Amino acid sequence: MGAVGDVAVSVLQEAGVTLAAGLTDSEIDSVHACFACDHLDLLKTALPLWERWPDWRDGDDAELQRMLAWPVESFVWDVLHQPDASCTPRGVC
């Protein structure tokens, strides 16, 4: 298990999130081929099973795409509707 996976698993467990066995290399290849995924270390270590977390193993591709698009859509909405916001793109206010 990598350092990022260890820390993420610890935080998720403390939050009461149910975790399944991590994704296999084949499952990781499938996910990575379809979606940009910055948290592969966590997904190899444990797969969070939570309604607000993407189901990388059995999830519907359209639903995964929708979930992945949400942060970008949210950011664009904020820029368009709150042009005077003083937060930087890194989220530091």
Short mmCIF file of C-alpha atoms in Angstrom, two decimals, residues 2-91:
data_model
loop_
_atom_site.label_atom_id
_atom_site.label_comp_id
_atom_site.label_asym_id
_atom_site.label_seq_id
_atom_site.Cartn_x
_atom_site.Cartn_y
_atom_site.Cartn_z
CA GLY A 2 1.33 3.45 -0.85
CA ALA A 3 1.53 6.42 1.49
CA VAL A 4 -1.42 8.23 -0.12
CA GLY A 5 -3.54 5.07 0.05
CA ASP A 6 -2.63 4.50 3.71
CA VAL A 7 -3.61 8.02 4.74
CA ALA A 8 -6.78 8.06 2.63
CA VAL A 9 -7.90 4.68 3.99
CA SER A 10 -7.33 5.85 7.55
CA VAL A 11 -9.35 9.04 7.00
CA LEU A 12 -12.17 7.16 5.28
CA GLN A 13 -12.32 4.51 8.01
CA GLU A 14 -12.44 7.21 10.70
CA ALA A 15 -15.35 8.78 8.79
CA GLY A 16 -17.21 5.46 8.87
CA VAL A 17 -16.98 4.78 5.12
CA THR A 18 -17.25 1.09 4.21
CA LEU A 19 -14.26 -0.11 2.17
CA ALA A 20 -13.99 -3.08 -0.17
CA ALA A 21 -10.82 -4.74 -1.44
CA GLY A 22 -8.79 -2.48 -3.73
CA LEU A 23 -9.17 -2.65 -7.49
CA THR A 24 -7.10 -5.18 -9.41
CA ASP A 25 -4.53 -4.09 -11.98
CA SER A 26 -7.00 -5.05 -14.72
CA GLU A 27 -9.75 -2.93 -13.14
CA ILE A 28 -7.33 -0.02 -12.74
CA ASP A 29 -6.37 -0.28 -16.41
CA SER A 30 -10.06 -0.19 -17.37
CA VAL A 31 -10.81 2.83 -15.18
CA HIS A 32 -7.68 4.68 -16.23
CA ALA A 33 -8.40 4.07 -19.93
CA CYS A 34 -11.81 5.72 -19.61
CA PHE A 35 -11.41 8.39 -16.97
CA ALA A 36 -8.78 10.73 -15.61
CA CYS A 37 -8.03 9.31 -12.18
CA ASP A 38 -5.63 10.95 -9.74
CA HIS A 39 -6.25 8.62 -6.83
CA LEU A 40 -5.08 5.27 -8.22
CA ASP A 41 -3.06 4.52 -5.10
CA LEU A 42 -6.19 4.63 -2.96
CA LEU A 43 -8.20 2.61 -5.47
CA LYS A 44 -5.52 -0.09 -5.54
CA THR A 45 -5.53 -0.18 -1.75
CA ALA A 46 -9.26 -0.04 -1.02
CA LEU A 47 -12.45 0.82 -2.90
CA PRO A 48 -14.71 3.15 -0.89
CA LEU A 49 -18.34 2.04 -0.96
CA TRP A 50 -20.29 5.23 -0.37
CA GLU A 51 -23.18 6.82 -2.26
CA ARG A 52 -21.13 9.98 -2.83
CA TRP A 53 -18.06 8.10 -4.11
CA PRO A 54 -17.84 6.77 -7.69
CA ASP A 55 -18.32 3.01 -7.99
CA TRP A 56 -15.19 2.40 -10.04
CA ARG A 57 -15.76 -1.35 -10.17
CA ASP A 58 -19.43 -1.71 -11.13
CA GLY A 59 -20.59 1.84 -11.80
CA ASP A 60 -22.46 2.96 -14.88
CA ASP A 61 -20.11 4.77 -17.28
CA ALA A 62 -22.56 7.64 -17.80
CA GLU A 63 -22.93 8.13 -14.04
CA LEU A 64 -19.14 8.07 -13.60
CA GLN A 65 -18.77 10.69 -16.34
CA ARG A 66 -21.42 12.85 -14.65
CA MET A 67 -19.66 12.60 -11.29
CA LEU A 68 -16.28 13.41 -12.81
CA ALA A 69 -17.68 16.41 -14.70
CA TRP A 70 -19.28 17.93 -11.60
CA PRO A 71 -16.19 19.71 -10.20
CA VAL A 72 -15.46 21.35 -13.54
CA GLU A 73 -19.10 22.33 -14.05
CA SER A 74 -19.23 23.71 -10.51
CA PHE A 75 -16.06 25.75 -11.03
CA VAL A 76 -17.35 27.17 -14.34
CA TRP A 77 -20.68 28.06 -12.72
CA ASP A 78 -18.87 29.86 -9.89
CA VAL A 79 -16.74 31.85 -12.33
CA LEU A 80 -19.74 32.83 -14.44
CA HIS A 81 -22.06 33.68 -11.55
CA GLN A 82 -19.62 35.01 -8.97
CA PRO A 83 -17.08 37.00 -11.00
CA ASP A 84 -16.06 39.09 -7.98
CA ALA A 85 -15.10 36.09 -5.86
CA SER A 86 -11.66 36.54 -4.39
CA CYS A 87 -10.72 32.86 -4.24
CA THR A 88 -7.83 31.67 -6.35
CA PRO A 89 -8.11 28.60 -8.62
CA ARG A 90 -6.31 26.61 -5.90
CA GLY A 91 -9.15 27.36 -3.52
#
